[in-house]
PDB file of C-alpha atoms in Angstrom:
ATOM      1  CA  MET Q   1      11.042 -23.133  12.373  1.00 78.00           C
ATOM      2  CA  GLY Q   2      12.807 -20.017  11.097  1.00 90.00           C
ATOM      3  CA  ALA Q   3      12.397 -16.457  12.301  1.00 91.00           C
ATOM      4  CA  TYR Q   4      10.027 -15.514   9.463  1.00 90.00           C
ATOM      5  CA  THR Q   5       7.612 -18.243  10.550  1.00 92.00           C
ATOM      6  CA  TYR Q   6       7.363 -16.711  14.012  1.00 92.00           C
ATOM      7  CA  VAL Q   7       6.933 -13.210  12.586  1.00 89.00           C
ATOM      8  CA  SER Q   8       4.142 -14.333  10.244  1.00 90.00           C
ATOM      9  CA  GLU Q   9       2.488 -16.147  13.169  1.00 92.00           C
ATOM     10  CA  LEU Q  10       2.462 -12.858  15.096  1.00 90.00           C
ATOM     11  CA  TRP Q  11       0.797 -11.073  12.168  1.00 90.00           C
ATOM     12  CA  ARG Q  12      -1.817 -13.826  11.895  1.00 92.00           C
ATOM     13  CA  LYS Q  13      -3.014 -13.076  15.442  1.00 93.00           C
ATOM     14  CA  LYS Q  14      -3.933  -9.406  15.007  1.00 88.00           C
ATOM     15  CA  GLN Q  15      -6.365  -9.412  17.948  1.00 91.00           C
ATOM     16  CA  SER Q  16      -3.693 -10.254  20.529  1.00 93.00           C
ATOM     17  CA  ASP Q  17      -2.879  -7.548  23.084  1.00 93.00           C
ATOM     18  CA  VAL Q  18       0.652  -7.016  21.783  1.00 91.00           C
ATOM     19  CA  MET Q  19      -0.420  -6.605  18.149  1.00 91.00           C
ATOM     20  CA  ARG Q  20      -3.364  -4.364  19.005  1.00 90.00           C
ATOM     21  CA  PHE Q  21      -1.096  -2.056  20.996  1.00 92.00           C
ATOM     22  CA  LEU Q  22       1.557  -2.038  18.252  1.00 91.00           C
ATOM     23  CA  GLN Q  23      -1.039  -1.303  15.567  1.00 88.00           C
ATOM     24  CA  ARG Q  24      -2.554   1.532  17.595  1.00 89.00           C
ATOM     25  CA  VAL Q  25       0.821   3.194  18.191  1.00 92.00           C
ATOM     26  CA  ARG Q  26       1.932   2.710  14.586  1.00 90.00           C
ATOM     27  CA  CYS Q  27      -1.350   4.053  13.250  1.00 88.00           C
ATOM     28  CA  TRP Q  28      -0.907   7.253  15.240  1.00 90.00           C
ATOM     29  CA  GLU Q  29       2.667   7.536  13.953  1.00 91.00           C
ATOM     30  CA  TYR Q  30       1.621   6.988  10.318  1.00 88.00           C
ATOM     31  CA  ARG Q  31      -1.027   9.719  10.576  1.00 89.00           C
ATOM     32  CA  GLN Q  32       1.619  12.298  11.534  1.00 92.00           C
ATOM     33  CA  LEU Q  33       3.665  11.553   8.385  1.00 91.00           C
ATOM     34  CA  PRO Q  34       2.862  12.340   4.719  1.00 92.00           C
ATOM     35  CA  SER Q  35       0.581   9.954   2.817  1.00 89.00           C
ATOM     36  CA  ILE Q  36       3.472   8.562   0.737  1.00 90.00           C
ATOM     37  CA  VAL Q  37       6.709   8.138   2.681  1.00 91.00           C
ATOM     38  CA  ARG Q  38       9.851   6.079   2.082  1.00 91.00           C
ATOM     39  CA  VAL Q  39      10.818   3.595   4.790  1.00 90.00           C
ATOM     40  CA  THR Q  40      14.279   2.141   5.287  1.00 91.00           C
ATOM     41  CA  ARG Q  41      13.176  -1.470   5.665  1.00 89.00           C
ATOM     42  CA  PRO Q  42       9.867  -3.357   5.389  1.00 90.00           C
ATOM     43  CA  THR Q  43       7.541  -3.405   8.394  1.00 89.00           C
ATOM     44  CA  ARG Q  44       6.728  -7.050   7.639  1.00 90.00           C
ATOM     45  CA  PRO Q  45       9.944  -8.584   6.289  1.00 91.00           C
ATOM     46  CA  ASP Q  46       8.430 -12.058   5.929  1.00 91.00           C
ATOM     47  CA  ARG Q  47       5.575 -10.782   3.757  1.00 90.00           C
ATOM     48  CA  ALA Q  48       7.833  -8.494   1.723  1.00 89.00           C
ATOM     49  CA  ARG Q  49      10.218 -11.341   0.896  1.00 90.00           C
ATOM     50  CA  ARG Q  50       7.337 -13.603  -0.082  1.00 90.00           C
ATOM     51  CA  LEU Q  51       6.166 -10.896  -2.490  1.00 88.00           C
ATOM     52  CA  GLY Q  52       9.562 -10.537  -4.181  1.00 89.00           C
ATOM     53  CA  TYR Q  53      11.465  -7.962  -2.117  1.00 89.00           C
ATOM     54  CA  LYS Q  54      15.207  -8.470  -1.660  1.00 89.00           C
ATOM     55  CA  ALA Q  55      17.392  -6.511   0.762  1.00 89.00           C
ATOM     56  CA  LYS Q  56      19.809  -5.246  -1.854  1.00 87.00           C
ATOM     57  CA  GLN Q  57      20.448  -2.191  -3.983  1.00 87.00           C
ATOM     58  CA  GLY Q  58      17.637  -1.447  -6.402  1.00 85.00           C
ATOM     59  CA  TYR Q  59      14.732  -2.364  -4.096  1.00 89.00           C
ATOM     60  CA  VAL Q  60      12.966   0.348  -2.101  1.00 89.00           C
ATOM     61  CA  ILE Q  61       9.914   0.357   0.179  1.00 90.00           C
ATOM     62  CA  TYR Q  62       7.284   3.103   0.454  1.00 91.00           C
ATOM     63  CA  ARG Q  63       4.379   3.342   2.862  1.00 91.00           C
ATOM     64  CA  VAL Q  64       1.144   4.666   1.306  1.00 91.00           C
ATOM     65  CA  ARG Q  65      -1.985   5.875   3.087  1.00 89.00           C
ATOM     66  CA  VAL Q  66      -5.401   5.609   1.391  1.00 88.00           C
ATOM     67  CA  ARG Q  67      -8.754   6.897   2.638  1.00 86.00           C
ATOM     68  CA  ARG Q  68     -11.351   4.263   3.456  1.00 86.00           C
ATOM     69  CA  GLY Q  69     -15.054   4.375   2.741  1.00 86.00           C
ATOM     70  CA  GLY Q  70     -17.345   4.344  -0.256  1.00 86.00           C
ATOM     71  CA  ARG Q  71     -17.169   6.431  -3.385  1.00 88.00           C
ATOM     72  CA  LYS Q  72     -19.437   9.445  -3.768  1.00 88.00           C
ATOM     73  CA  ARG Q  73     -20.484  10.432  -7.277  1.00 91.00           C
ATOM     74  CA  PRO Q  74     -19.058  13.860  -8.163  1.00 92.00           C
ATOM     75  CA  VAL Q  75     -22.255  15.663  -9.190  1.00 91.00           C
ATOM     76  CA  PRO Q  76     -22.986  19.372  -8.647  1.00 91.00           C
ATOM     77  CA  LYS Q  77     -25.420  19.849  -5.731  1.00 85.00           C
ATOM     78  CA  GLY Q  78     -26.306  16.145  -5.830  1.00 79.00           C
ATOM     79  CA  ILE Q  79     -28.461  16.505  -8.959  1.00 87.00           C
ATOM     80  CA  VAL Q  80     -28.316  13.434 -11.198  1.00 91.00           C
ATOM     81  CA  TYR Q  81     -30.158  13.260 -14.506  1.00 92.00           C
ATOM     82  CA  GLY Q  82     -31.459  10.197 -16.302  1.00 92.00           C
ATOM     83  CA  LYS Q  83     -33.273   7.078 -15.235  1.00 94.00           C
ATOM     84  CA  PRO Q  84     -33.906   6.323 -11.551  1.00 93.00           C
ATOM     85  CA  THR Q  85     -31.586   3.305 -11.701  1.00 91.00           C
ATOM     86  CA  ASN Q  86     -28.608   5.626 -12.287  1.00 89.00           C
ATOM     87  CA  GLN Q  87     -29.558   8.233  -9.669  1.00 91.00           C
ATOM     88  CA  GLY Q  88     -27.352   6.960  -6.840  1.00 91.00           C
ATOM     89  CA  VAL Q  89     -24.926   9.446  -5.294  1.00 91.00           C
ATOM     90  CA  THR Q  90     -23.718   8.121  -1.929  1.00 89.00           C
ATOM     91  CA  GLN Q  91     -24.030   4.333  -1.866  1.00 90.00           C
ATOM     92  CA  LEU Q  92     -21.691   3.643  -4.771  1.00 91.00           C
ATOM     93  CA  LYS Q  93     -18.916   1.042  -4.467  1.00 91.00           C
ATOM     94  CA  PHE Q  94     -15.525   1.784  -6.007  1.00 91.00           C
ATOM     95  CA  GLN Q  95     -14.591  -1.003  -8.417  1.00 92.00           C
ATOM     96  CA  ARG Q  96     -10.871  -1.051  -7.591  1.00 92.00           C
ATOM     97  CA  SER Q  97      -9.269  -2.253  -4.371  1.00 90.00           C
ATOM     98  CA  LYS Q  98      -7.476  -0.003  -1.898  1.00 88.00           C
ATOM     99  CA  ARG Q  99      -4.313  -1.924  -2.722  1.00 89.00           C
ATOM    100  CA  SER Q 100      -4.412  -1.057  -6.424  1.00 90.00           C
ATOM    101  CA  VAL Q 101      -5.191   2.600  -5.607  1.00 90.00           C
ATOM    102  CA  ALA Q 102      -2.188   2.747  -3.240  1.00 89.00           C
ATOM    103  CA  GLU Q 103       0.107   1.141  -5.832  1.00 90.00           C
ATOM    104  CA  GLU Q 104      -1.090   3.552  -8.523  1.00 90.00           C
ATOM    105  CA  ARG Q 105      -0.578   6.653  -6.366  1.00 91.00           C
ATOM    106  CA  ALA Q 106       2.904   5.596  -5.326  1.00 90.00           C
ATOM    107  CA  GLY Q 107       3.796   4.669  -8.909  1.00 89.00           C
ATOM    108  CA  ARG Q 108       2.570   8.046 -10.164  1.00 91.00           C
ATOM    109  CA  LYS Q 109       4.695   9.912  -7.632  1.00 90.00           C
ATOM    110  CA  LEU Q 110       7.797   7.790  -8.252  1.00 86.00           C
ATOM    111  CA  GLY Q 111       7.920   7.654 -12.035  1.00 85.00           C
ATOM    112  CA  GLY Q 112      11.412   6.167 -12.341  1.00 84.00           C
ATOM    113  CA  LEU Q 113      10.515   3.102 -10.262  1.00 86.00           C
ATOM    114  CA  LYS Q 114       8.422   0.066 -11.099  1.00 87.00           C
ATOM    115  CA  VAL Q 115       5.897  -1.284  -8.567  1.00 89.00           C
ATOM    116  CA  LEU Q 116       6.878  -4.783  -7.506  1.00 89.00           C
ATOM    117  CA  ASN Q 117       4.106  -5.625  -5.033  1.00 89.00           C
ATOM    118  CA  SER Q 118       2.335  -4.385  -1.910  1.00 90.00           C
ATOM    119  CA  TYR Q 119       0.830  -5.667   1.320  1.00 89.00           C
ATOM    120  CA  TRP Q 120      -1.607  -4.468   4.006  1.00 89.00           C
ATOM    121  CA  LEU Q 121      -0.130  -2.797   7.067  1.00 87.00           C
ATOM    122  CA  ASN Q 122      -2.715  -1.036   9.192  1.00 85.00           C
ATOM    123  CA  GLU Q 123      -6.273   0.214   9.266  1.00 84.00           C
ATOM    124  CA  VAL Q 124      -8.179   2.758  11.339  1.00 83.00           C
ATOM    125  CA  CYS Q 125     -11.719   4.122  11.029  1.00 81.00           C
ATOM    126  CA  CYS Q 126     -11.013   6.296   7.977  1.00 83.00           C
ATOM    127  CA  LEU Q 127      -7.544   5.280   6.681  1.00 80.00           C
ATOM    128  CA  THR Q 128      -5.855   2.166   5.302  1.00 81.00           C
ATOM    129  CA  THR Q 129      -2.053   1.898   5.172  1.00 81.00           C
ATOM    130  CA  MET Q 130      -0.276  -0.224   2.562  1.00 84.00           C
ATOM    131  CA  CYS Q 131       3.404  -0.924   2.052  1.00 83.00           C
ATOM    132  CA  CYS Q 132       4.538  -0.875  -1.597  1.00 82.00           C
ATOM    133  CA  SER Q 133       7.781  -2.442  -2.818  1.00 80.00           C
ATOM    134  CA  PHE Q 134       9.516  -0.935  -5.821  1.00 76.00           C
ATOM    135  CA  SER Q 135      12.317  -2.219  -7.952  1.00 74.00           C
ATOM    136  CA  CYS Q 136      14.552   0.348  -9.585  1.00 61.00           C
ATOM    137  CA  LEU Q 137      14.483   0.410 -13.392  1.00 49.00           C
ATOM    138  CA  PHE Q 138      17.917   2.015 -13.547  1.00 47.00           C
ATOM    139  CA  ILE Q 139      19.562  -1.074 -12.053  1.00 44.00           C
ATOM    140  CA  TYR Q 140      18.025  -3.290 -14.748  1.00 44.00           C
ATOM    141  CA  LEU Q 141      19.078  -0.866 -17.482  1.00 42.00           C
ATOM    142  CA  MET Q 142      22.633  -0.913 -16.163  1.00 41.00           C
ATOM    143  CA  PHE Q 143      22.643  -4.717 -16.167  1.00 41.00           C
ATOM    144  CA  ILE Q 144      21.343  -4.794 -19.725  1.00 39.00           C
ATOM    145  CA  MET Q 145      23.986  -2.292 -20.825  1.00 39.00           C
ATOM    146  CA  PHE Q 146      26.732  -4.350 -19.225  1.00 40.00           C
ATOM    147  CA  LEU Q 147      25.422  -7.577 -20.699  1.00 45.00           C
ATOM    148  CA  TYR Q 148      25.314  -6.318 -24.279  1.00 40.00           C
ATOM    149  CA  THR Q 149      28.612  -4.402 -24.328  1.00 39.00           C
TER     150      THR Q 149
END
């Protein structure tokens, strides 16, 4: 078995003492940093490689933090008009996953990059942390320019 097999086996057993301690320490560290931060290398290299990341120029990794919990309807003073079936304010469920929200936020902030994929990293009572991989569009444009000239 290769090294990535052992690493993925570690991540499969999240309730082990070692992983719980690591997650707790990392979660504290992530909370001290901005919600979108660039990291030098993936936290889970096995997962990143499975999702298309390569350790070469043109691929970058960002860590994104998203708030957990349900979606509250933005109504002034909680007053909703219409039929009783549409009167819910607090118990609404957001239709998109935390993963897609994290990818969208990172993509919006980093306009010149294209989102490749993302994976789950950490979770605490009110925050979820995802790791998003980006591939650089400029590298592809350079390749295309070199191919056609």
